[in-house]
PDB file of C-alpha atoms and ligand atoms in Angstrom:
ATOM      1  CA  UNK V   1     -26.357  12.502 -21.411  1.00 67.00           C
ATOM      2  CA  UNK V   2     -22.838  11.161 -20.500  1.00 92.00           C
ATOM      3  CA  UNK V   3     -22.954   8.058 -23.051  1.00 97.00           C
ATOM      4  CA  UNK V   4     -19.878   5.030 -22.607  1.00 98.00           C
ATOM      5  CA  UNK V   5     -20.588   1.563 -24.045  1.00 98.00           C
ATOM      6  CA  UNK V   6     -17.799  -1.085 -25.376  1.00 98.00           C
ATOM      7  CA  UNK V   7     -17.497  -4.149 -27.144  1.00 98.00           C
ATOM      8  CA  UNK V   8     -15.631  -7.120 -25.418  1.00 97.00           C
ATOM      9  CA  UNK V   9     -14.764  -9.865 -27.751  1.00 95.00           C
ATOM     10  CA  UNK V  10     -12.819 -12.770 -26.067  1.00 93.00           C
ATOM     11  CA  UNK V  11      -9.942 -13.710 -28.208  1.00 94.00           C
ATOM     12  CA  UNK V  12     -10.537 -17.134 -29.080  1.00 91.00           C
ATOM     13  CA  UNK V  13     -10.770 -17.037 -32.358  1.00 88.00           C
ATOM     14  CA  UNK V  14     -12.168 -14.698 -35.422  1.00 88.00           C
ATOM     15  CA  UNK V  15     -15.563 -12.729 -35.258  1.00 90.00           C
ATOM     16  CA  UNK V  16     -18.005 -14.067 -37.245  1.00 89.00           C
ATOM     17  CA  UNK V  17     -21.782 -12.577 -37.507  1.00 91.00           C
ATOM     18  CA  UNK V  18     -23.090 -13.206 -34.556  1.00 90.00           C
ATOM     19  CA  UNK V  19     -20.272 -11.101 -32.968  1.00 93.00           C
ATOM     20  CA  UNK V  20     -20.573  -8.338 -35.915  1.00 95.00           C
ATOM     21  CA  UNK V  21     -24.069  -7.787 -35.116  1.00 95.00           C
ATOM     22  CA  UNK V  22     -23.464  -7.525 -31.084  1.00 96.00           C
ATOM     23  CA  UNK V  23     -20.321  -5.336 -32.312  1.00 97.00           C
ATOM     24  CA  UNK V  24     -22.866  -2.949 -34.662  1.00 98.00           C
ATOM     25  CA  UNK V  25     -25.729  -2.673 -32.523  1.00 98.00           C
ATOM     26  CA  UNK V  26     -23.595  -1.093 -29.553  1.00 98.00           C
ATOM     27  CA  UNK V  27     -21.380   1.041 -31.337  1.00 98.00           C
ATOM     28  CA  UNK V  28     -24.282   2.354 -33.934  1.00 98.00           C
ATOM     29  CA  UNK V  29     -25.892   3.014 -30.139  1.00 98.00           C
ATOM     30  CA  UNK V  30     -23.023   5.121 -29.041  1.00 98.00           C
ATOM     31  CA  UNK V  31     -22.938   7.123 -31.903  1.00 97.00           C
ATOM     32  CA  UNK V  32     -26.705   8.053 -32.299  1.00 96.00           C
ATOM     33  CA  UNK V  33     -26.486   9.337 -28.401  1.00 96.00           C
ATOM     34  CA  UNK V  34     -23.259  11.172 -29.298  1.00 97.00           C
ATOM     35  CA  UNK V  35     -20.938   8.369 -26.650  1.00 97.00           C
ATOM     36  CA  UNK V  36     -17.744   6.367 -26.622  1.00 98.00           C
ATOM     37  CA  UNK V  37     -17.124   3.500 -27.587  1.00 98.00           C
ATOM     38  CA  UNK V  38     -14.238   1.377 -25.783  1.00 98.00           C
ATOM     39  CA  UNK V  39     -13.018  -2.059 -26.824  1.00 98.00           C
ATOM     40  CA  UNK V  40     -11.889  -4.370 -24.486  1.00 98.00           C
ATOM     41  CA  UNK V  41     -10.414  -7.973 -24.727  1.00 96.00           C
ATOM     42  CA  UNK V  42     -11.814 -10.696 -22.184  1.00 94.00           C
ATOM     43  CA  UNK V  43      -8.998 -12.716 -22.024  1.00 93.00           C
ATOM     44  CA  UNK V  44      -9.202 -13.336 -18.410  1.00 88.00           C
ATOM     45  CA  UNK V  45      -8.587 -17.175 -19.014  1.00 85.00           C
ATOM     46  CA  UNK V  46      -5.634 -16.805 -20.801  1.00 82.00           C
ATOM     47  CA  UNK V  47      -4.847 -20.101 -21.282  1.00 85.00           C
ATOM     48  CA  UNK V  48      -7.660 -19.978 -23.875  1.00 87.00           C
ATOM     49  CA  UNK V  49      -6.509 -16.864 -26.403  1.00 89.00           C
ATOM     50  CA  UNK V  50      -5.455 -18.051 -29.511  1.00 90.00           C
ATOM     51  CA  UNK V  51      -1.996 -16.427 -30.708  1.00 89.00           C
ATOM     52  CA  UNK V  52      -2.892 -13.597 -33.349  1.00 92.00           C
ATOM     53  CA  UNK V  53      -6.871 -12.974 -32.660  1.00 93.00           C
ATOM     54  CA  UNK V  54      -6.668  -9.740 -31.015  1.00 95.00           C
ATOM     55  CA  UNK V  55      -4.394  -8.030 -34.169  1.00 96.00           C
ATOM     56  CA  UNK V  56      -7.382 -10.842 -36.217  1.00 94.00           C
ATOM     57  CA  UNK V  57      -9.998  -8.836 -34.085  1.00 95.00           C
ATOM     58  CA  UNK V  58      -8.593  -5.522 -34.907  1.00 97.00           C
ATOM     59  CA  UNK V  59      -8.173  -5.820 -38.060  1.00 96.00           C
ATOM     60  CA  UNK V  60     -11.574  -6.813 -39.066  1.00 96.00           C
ATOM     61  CA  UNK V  61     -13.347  -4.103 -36.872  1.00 97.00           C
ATOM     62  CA  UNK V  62     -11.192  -1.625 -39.122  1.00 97.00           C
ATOM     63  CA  UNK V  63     -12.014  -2.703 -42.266  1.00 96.00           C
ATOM     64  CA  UNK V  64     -15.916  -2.848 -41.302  1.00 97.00           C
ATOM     65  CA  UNK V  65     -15.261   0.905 -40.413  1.00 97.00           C
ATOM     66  CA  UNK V  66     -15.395   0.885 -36.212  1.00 98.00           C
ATOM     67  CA  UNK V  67     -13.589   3.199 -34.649  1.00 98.00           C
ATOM     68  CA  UNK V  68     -12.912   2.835 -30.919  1.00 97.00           C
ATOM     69  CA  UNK V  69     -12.835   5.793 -28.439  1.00 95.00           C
ATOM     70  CA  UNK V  70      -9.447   5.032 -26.703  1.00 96.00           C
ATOM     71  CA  UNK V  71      -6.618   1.905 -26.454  1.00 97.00           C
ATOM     72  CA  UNK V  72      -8.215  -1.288 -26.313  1.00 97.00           C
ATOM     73  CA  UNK V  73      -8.227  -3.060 -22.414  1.00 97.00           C
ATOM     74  CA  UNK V  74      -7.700  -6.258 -21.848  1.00 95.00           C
ATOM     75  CA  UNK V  75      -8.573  -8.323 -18.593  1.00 95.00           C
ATOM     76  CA  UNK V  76      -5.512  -9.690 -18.828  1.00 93.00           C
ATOM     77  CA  UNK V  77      -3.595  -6.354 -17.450  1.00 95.00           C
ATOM     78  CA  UNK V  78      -5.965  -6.198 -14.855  1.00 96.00           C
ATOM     79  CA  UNK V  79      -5.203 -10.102 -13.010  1.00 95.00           C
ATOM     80  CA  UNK V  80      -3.975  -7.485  -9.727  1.00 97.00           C
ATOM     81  CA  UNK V  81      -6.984  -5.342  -9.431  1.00 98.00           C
ATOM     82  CA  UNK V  82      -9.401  -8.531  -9.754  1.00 98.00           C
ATOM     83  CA  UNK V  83      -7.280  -9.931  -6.560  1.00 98.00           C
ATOM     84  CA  UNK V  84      -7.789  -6.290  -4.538  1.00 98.00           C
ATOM     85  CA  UNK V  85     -11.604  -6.656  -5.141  1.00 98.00           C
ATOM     86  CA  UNK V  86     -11.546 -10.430  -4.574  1.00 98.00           C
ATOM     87  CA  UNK V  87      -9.825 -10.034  -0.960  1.00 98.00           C
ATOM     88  CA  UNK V  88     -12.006  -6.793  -0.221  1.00 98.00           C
ATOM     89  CA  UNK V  89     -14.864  -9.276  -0.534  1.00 98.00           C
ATOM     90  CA  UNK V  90     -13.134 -12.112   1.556  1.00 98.00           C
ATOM     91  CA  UNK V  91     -11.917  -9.349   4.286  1.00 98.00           C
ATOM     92  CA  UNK V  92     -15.990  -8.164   3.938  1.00 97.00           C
ATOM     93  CA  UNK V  93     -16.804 -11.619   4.607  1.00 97.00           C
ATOM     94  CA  UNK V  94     -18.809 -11.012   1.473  1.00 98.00           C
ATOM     95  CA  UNK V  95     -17.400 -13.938  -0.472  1.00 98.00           C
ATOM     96  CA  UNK V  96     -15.896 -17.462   1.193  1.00 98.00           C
ATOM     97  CA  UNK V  97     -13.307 -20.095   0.241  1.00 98.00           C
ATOM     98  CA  UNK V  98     -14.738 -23.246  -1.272  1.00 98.00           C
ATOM     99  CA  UNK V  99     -13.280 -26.397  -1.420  1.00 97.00           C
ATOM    100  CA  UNK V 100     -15.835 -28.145  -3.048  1.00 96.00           C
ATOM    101  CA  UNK V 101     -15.412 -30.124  -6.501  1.00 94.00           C
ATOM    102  CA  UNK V 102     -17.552 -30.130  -9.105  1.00 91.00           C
ATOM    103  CA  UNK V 103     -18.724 -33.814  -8.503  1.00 93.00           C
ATOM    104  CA  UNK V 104     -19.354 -33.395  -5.079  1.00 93.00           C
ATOM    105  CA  UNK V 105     -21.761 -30.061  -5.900  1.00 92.00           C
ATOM    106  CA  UNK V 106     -23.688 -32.262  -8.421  1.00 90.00           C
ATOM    107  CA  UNK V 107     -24.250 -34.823  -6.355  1.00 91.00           C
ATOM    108  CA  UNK V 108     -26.367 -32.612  -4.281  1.00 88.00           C
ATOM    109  CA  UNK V 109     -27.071 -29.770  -5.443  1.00 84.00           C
ATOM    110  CA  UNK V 110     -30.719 -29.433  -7.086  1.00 88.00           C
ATOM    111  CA  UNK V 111     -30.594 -27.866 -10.397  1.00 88.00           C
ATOM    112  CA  UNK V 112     -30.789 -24.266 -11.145  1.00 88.00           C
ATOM    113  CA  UNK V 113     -30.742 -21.869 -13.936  1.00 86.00           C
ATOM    114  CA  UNK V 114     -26.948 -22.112 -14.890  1.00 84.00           C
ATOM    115  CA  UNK V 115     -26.389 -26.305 -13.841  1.00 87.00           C
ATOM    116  CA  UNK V 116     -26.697 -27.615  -9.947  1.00 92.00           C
ATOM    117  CA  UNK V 117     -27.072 -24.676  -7.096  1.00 93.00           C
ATOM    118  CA  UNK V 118     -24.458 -24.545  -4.513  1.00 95.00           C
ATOM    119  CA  UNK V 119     -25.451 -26.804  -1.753  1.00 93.00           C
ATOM    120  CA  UNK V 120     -23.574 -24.220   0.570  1.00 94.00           C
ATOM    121  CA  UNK V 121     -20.793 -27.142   2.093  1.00 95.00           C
ATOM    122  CA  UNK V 122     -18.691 -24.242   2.765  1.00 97.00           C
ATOM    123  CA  UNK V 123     -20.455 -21.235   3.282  1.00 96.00           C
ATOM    124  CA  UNK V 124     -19.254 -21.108   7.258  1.00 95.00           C
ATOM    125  CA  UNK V 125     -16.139 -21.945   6.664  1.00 95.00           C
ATOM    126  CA  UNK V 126     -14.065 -25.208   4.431  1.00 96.00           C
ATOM    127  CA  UNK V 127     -15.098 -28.377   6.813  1.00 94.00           C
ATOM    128  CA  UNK V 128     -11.930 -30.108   7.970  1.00 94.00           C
ATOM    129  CA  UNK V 129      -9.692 -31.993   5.143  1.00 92.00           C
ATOM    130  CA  UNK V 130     -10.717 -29.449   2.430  1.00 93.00           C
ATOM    131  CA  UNK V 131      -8.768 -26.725   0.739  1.00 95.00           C
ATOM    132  CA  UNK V 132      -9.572 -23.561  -0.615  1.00 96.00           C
ATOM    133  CA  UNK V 133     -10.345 -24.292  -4.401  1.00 97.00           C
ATOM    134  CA  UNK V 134     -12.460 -21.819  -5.397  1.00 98.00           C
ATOM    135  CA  UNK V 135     -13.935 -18.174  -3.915  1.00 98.00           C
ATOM    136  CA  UNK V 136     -17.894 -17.822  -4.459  1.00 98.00           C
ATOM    137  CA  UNK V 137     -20.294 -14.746  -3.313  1.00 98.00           C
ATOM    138  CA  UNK V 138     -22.390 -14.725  -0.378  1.00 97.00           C
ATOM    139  CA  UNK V 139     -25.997 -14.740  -1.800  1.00 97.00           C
ATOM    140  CA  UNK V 140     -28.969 -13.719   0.155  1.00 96.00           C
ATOM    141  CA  UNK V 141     -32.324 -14.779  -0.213  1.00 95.00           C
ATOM    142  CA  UNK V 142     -33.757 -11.370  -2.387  1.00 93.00           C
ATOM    143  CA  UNK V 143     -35.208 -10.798  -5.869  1.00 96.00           C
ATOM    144  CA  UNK V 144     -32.971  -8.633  -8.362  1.00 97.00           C
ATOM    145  CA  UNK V 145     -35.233  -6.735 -11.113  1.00 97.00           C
ATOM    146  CA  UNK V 146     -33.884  -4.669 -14.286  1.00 97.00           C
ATOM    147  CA  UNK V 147     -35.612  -3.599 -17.479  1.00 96.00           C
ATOM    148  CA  UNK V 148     -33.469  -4.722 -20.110  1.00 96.00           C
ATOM    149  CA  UNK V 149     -33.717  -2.248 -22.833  1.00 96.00           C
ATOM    150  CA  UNK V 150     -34.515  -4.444 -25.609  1.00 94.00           C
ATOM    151  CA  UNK V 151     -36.005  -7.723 -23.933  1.00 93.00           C
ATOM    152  CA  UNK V 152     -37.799  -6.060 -21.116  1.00 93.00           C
ATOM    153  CA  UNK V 153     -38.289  -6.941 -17.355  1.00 94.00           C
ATOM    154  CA  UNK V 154     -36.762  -9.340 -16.046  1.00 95.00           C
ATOM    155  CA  UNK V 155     -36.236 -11.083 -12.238  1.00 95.00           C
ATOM    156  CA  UNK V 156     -34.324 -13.259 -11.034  1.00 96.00           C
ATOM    157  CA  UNK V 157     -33.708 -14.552  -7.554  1.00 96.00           C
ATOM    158  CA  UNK V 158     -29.844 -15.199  -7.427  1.00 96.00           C
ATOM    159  CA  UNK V 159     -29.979 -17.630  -4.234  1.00 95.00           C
ATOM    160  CA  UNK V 160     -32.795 -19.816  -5.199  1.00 94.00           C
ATOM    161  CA  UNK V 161     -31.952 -19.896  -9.325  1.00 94.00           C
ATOM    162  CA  UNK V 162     -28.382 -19.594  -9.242  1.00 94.00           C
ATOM    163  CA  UNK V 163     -26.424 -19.998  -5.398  1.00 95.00           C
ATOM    164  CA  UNK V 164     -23.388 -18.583  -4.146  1.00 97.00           C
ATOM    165  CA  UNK V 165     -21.352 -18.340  -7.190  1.00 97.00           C
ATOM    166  CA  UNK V 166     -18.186 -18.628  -8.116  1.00 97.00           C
ATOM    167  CA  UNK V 167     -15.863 -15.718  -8.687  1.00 98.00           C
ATOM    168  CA  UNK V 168     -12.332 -16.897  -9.117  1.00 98.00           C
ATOM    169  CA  UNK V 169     -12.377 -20.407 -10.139  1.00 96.00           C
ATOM    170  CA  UNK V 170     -10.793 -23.351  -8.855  1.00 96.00           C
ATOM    171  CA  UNK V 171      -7.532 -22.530 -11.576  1.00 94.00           C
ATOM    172  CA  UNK V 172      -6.682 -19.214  -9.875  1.00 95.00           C
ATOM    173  CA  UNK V 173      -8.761 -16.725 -13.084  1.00 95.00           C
ATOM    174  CA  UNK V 174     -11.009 -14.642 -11.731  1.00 97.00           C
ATOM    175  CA  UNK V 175     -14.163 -15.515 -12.704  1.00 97.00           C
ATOM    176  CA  UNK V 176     -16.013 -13.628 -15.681  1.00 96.00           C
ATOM    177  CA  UNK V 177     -18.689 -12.295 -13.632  1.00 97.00           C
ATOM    178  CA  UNK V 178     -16.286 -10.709 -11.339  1.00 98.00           C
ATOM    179  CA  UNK V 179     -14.015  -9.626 -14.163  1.00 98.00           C
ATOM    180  CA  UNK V 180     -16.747  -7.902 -16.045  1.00 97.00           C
ATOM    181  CA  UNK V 181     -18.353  -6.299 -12.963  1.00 98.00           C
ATOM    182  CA  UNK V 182     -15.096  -4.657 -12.297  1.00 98.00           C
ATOM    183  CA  UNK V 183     -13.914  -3.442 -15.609  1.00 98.00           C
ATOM    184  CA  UNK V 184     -17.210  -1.899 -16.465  1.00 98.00           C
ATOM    185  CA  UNK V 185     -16.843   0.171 -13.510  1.00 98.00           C
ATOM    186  CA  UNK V 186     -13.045   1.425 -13.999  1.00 97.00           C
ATOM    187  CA  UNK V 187     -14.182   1.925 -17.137  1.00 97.00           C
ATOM    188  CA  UNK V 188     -17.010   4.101 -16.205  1.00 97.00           C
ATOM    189  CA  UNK V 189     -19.241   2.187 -19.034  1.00 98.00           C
ATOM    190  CA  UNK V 190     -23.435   3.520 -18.841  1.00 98.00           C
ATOM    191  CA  UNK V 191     -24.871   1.642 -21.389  1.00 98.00           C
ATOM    192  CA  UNK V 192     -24.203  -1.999 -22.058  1.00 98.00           C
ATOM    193  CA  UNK V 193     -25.268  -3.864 -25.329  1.00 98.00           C
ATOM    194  CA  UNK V 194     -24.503  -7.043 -26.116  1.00 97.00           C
ATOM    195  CA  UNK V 195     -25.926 -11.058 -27.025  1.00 94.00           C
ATOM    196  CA  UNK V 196     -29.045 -12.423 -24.800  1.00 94.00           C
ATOM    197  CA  UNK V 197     -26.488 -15.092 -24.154  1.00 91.00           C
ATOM    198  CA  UNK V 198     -25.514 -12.980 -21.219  1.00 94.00           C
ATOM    199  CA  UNK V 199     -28.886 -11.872 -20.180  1.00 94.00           C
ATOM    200  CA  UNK V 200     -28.933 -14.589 -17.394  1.00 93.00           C
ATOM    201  CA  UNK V 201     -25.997 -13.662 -15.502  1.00 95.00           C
ATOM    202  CA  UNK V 202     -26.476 -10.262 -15.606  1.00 97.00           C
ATOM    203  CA  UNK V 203     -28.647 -10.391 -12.084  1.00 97.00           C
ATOM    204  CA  UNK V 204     -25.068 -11.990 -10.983  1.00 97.00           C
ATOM    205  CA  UNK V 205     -23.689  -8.843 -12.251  1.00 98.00           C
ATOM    206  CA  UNK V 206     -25.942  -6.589 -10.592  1.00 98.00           C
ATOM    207  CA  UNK V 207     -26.191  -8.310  -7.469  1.00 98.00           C
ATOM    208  CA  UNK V 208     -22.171  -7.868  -7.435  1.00 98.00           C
ATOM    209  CA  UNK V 209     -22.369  -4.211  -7.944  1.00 98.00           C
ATOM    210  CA  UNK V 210     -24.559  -4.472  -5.449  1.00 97.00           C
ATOM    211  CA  UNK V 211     -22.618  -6.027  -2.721  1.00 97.00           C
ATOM    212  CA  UNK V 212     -19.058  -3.736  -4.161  1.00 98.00           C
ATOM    213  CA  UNK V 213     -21.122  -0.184  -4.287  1.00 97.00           C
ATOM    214  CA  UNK V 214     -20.217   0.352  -7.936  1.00 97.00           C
ATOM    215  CA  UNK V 215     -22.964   1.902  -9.863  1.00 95.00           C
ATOM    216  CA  UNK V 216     -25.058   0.044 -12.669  1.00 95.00           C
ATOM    217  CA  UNK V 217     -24.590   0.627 -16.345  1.00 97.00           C
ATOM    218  CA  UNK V 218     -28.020  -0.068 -18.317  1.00 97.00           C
ATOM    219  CA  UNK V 219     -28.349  -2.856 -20.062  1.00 98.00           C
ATOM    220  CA  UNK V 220     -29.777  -4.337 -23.155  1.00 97.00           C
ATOM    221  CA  UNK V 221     -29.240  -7.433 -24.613  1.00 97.00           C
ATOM    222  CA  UNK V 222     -30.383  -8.307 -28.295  1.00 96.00           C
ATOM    223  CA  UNK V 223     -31.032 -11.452 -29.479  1.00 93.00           C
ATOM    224  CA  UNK V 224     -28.569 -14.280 -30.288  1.00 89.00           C
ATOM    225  CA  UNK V 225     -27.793 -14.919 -34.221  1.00 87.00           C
ATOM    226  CA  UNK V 226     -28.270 -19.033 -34.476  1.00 80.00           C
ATOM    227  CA  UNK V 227     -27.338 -21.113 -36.851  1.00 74.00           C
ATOM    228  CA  UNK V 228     -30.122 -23.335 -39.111  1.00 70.00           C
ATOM    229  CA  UNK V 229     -30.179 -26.030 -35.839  1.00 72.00           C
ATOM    230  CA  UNK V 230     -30.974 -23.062 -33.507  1.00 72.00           C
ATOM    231  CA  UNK V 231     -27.437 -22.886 -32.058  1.00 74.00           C
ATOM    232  CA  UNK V 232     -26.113 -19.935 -31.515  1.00 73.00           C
ATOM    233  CA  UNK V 233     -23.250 -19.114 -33.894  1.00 69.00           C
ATOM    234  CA  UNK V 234     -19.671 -19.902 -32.137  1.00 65.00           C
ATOM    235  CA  UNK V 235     -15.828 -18.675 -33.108  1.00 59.00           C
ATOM    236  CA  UNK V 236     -15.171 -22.304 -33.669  1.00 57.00           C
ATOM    237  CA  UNK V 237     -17.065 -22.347 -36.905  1.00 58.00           C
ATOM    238  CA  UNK V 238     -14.653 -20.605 -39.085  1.00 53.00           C
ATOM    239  CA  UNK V 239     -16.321 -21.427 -42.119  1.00 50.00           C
ATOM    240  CA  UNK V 240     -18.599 -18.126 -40.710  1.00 63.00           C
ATOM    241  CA  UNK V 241     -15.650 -16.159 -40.628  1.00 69.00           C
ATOM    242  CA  UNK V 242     -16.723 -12.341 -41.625  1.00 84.00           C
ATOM    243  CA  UNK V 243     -14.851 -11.962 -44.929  1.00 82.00           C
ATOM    244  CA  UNK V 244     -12.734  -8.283 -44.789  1.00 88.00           C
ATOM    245  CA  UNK V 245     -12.813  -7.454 -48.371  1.00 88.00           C
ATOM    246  CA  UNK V 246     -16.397  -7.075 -48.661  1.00 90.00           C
ATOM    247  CA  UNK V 247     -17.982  -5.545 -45.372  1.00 94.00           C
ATOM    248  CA  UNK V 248     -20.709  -3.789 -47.010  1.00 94.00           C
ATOM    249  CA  UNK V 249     -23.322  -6.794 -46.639  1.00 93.00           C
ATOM    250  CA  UNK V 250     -22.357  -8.314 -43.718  1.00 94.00           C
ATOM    251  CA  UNK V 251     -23.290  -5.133 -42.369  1.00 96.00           C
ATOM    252  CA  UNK V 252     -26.402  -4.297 -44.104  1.00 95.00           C
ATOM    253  CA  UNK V 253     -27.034  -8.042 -43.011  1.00 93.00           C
ATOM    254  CA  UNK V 254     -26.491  -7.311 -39.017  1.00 95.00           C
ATOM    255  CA  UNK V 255     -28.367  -3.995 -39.663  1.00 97.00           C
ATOM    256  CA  UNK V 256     -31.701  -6.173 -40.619  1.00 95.00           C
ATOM    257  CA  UNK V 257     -31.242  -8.847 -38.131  1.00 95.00           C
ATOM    258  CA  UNK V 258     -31.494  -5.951 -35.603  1.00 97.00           C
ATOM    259  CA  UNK V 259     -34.559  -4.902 -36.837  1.00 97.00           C
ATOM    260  CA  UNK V 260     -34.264  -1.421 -38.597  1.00 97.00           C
ATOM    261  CA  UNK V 261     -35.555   0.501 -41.401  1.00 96.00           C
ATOM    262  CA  UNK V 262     -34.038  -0.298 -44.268  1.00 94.00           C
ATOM    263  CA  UNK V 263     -31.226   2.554 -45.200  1.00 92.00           C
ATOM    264  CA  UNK V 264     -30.744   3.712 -49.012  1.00 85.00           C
ATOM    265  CA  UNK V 265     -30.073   1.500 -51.877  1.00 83.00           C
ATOM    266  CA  UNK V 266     -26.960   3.469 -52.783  1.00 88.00           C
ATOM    267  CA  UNK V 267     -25.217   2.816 -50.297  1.00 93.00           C
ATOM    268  CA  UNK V 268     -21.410   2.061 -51.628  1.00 92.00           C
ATOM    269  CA  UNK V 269     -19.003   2.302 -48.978  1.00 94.00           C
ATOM    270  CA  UNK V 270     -18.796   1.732 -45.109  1.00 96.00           C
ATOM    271  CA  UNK V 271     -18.565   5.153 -44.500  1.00 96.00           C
ATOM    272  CA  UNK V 272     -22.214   5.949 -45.588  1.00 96.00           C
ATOM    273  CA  UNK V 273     -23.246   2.930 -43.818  1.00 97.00           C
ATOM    274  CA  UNK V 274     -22.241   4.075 -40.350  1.00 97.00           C
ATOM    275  CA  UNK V 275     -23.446   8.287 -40.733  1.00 96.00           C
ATOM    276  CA  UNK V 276     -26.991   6.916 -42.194  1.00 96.00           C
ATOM    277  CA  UNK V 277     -26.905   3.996 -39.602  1.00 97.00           C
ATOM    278  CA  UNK V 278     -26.282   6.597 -36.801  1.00 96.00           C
ATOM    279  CA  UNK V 279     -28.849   8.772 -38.150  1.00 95.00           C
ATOM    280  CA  UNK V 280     -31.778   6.374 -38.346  1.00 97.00           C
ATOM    281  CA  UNK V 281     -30.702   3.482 -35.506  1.00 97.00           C
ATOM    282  CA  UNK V 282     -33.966   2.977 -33.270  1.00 97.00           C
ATOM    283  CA  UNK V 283     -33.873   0.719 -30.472  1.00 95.00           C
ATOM    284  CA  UNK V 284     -37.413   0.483 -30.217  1.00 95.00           C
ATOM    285  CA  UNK V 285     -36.984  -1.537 -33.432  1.00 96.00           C
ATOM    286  CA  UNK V 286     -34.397  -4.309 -32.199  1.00 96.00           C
ATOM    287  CA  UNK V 287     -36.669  -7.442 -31.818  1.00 93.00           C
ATOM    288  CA  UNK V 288     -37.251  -8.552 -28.146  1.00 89.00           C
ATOM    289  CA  UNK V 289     -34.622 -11.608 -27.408  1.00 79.00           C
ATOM    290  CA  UNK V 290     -36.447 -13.895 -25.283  1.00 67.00           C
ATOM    291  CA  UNK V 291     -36.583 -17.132 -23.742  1.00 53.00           C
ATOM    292  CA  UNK V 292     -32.787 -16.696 -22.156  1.00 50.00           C
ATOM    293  CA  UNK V 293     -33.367 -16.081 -18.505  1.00 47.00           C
TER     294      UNK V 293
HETATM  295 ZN1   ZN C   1     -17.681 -25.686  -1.016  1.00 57.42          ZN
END
């Protein structure tokens, strides 16, 4: 089996558990089915990377013993290619111009899964006096169904929970949805694994690889690590910060939150983490992350 996942931190700040155990349970993945593992930087909005985090980023994955497959991507190089797939789209009459502010789509649109659904002002064209703002996808009226490897079936009807949405927003980025839709295909990724935070927008993902012909990777998402208020951890609490000179349990830590057999007590150095974690990794074993979608 032809085996390519990846791990796509945004740099915004430092990784801190949360992000280690997303980071461990998709590269301990790859290795137990003998794959790659790319990493890739989603710094589409660029006005939001902090100075330093990717070499920050780096540097911790290194200590804690990754190793990545080839050069790290980021979305940032790829601002051209987003704008060839956006204007295929347009040109497809796929996707529209919107000129539509967020006000004016809350105060009508009914709410949906991810805030109010796109009243669709604009969907036949911007009525007279607007300008082109943003660029949302066409969405028809149909069901999209997956099995999510670790949380199961899910369904979601894009028009009727979601709406045409947005793929390059009203500042010029293209939208993430778009962004990650088209760098897991030129990147020829098969197996994504990453946080259930993403487990509702990934029937936006499909339906866009859909609509662009681009094959889907599988996907499983595993359940968010939250904080003792239920919140899921963020990159703005630095006081969670993964500490580099110690890796060992932070590791052995993300290896129980995910579920699996516990590996042998003398265990001293990173290196025996990763060949006995690639020996003994079971997905079957990664508790089912619910309640997202
Ligand atoms: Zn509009």
């Amino acid at each position: 089996m032809t085996y390519r996942g990846r791990f796509a931190p945004s740099p915004t700040g430092r990784l801190h558990f949360g992000s280690l155990v997303a980071a461990v349970a998709s590269y301990t993945d790859a290795l137990h089915h003998q794959g790659e593992w790319l990493l890739r930087f989603d710094d589409v909005d660029e006005t939001r990377t902090l100075p330093g985090a990717v070499d920050g980023i780096l540097t911790t994955l290194d200590a804690f013993g990754f190793e990545w497959s080839a050069e790290p991507a980021s979305q940032s190089d790829r601002v051209d290619l987003y704008q060839a797939i956006l204007d295929r789209l347009l040109t497809e009459d796929l996707a529209f111009y919107c000129g539509c502010s967020r006000k004016e789509i809350e105060a009508v649109g009914r709410p949906g899964t991810d805030g109010p659904l796109y009243p669709g002002t604009c969907r036949n064209g911007l009525p007279r006096g607007k300008r082109p703002r943003s660029i949302r996808l066409r969405v028809e009226n149909k069901t999209v169904r997956f099995v999510d490897r670790f949380a199961g079936p899910v369904q979601q009807n894009v028009a009727q929970q979601i709406g045409d949405f947005v793929i390059r927003r009203a500042d010029g980025f293209a939208a993430y949805q778009l962004a990650v839709v088209v760098d897991d295909s030129i990147e020829n990724i098969t197996h994504v694994v990453r946080g259930a935070d993403l487990l509702e927008s990934t029937p936006r993902q499909l339906y866009l690889q859909q609509q662009l012909g681009f094959t889907y990777p599988v996907y499983g998402h595993i359940p968010l690590v939250r904080d003792a208020c239920g919140k899921k951890l963020s990159k703005d609490d630095a006081a969670r910060a993964l500490t580099l000179n110690n890796p060992l349990p932070s590791l052995l830590a993300a290896w129980q939150f995910l579920g699996q057999v516990s590996l042998a007590s003398d265990i001293t150095h990173v290196s025996e983490f990763w060949s006995e974690a690639t020996r003994l990794w079971s997905p079957a074993r990664v508790p089912i992350a619910t309640g997202e979608v």
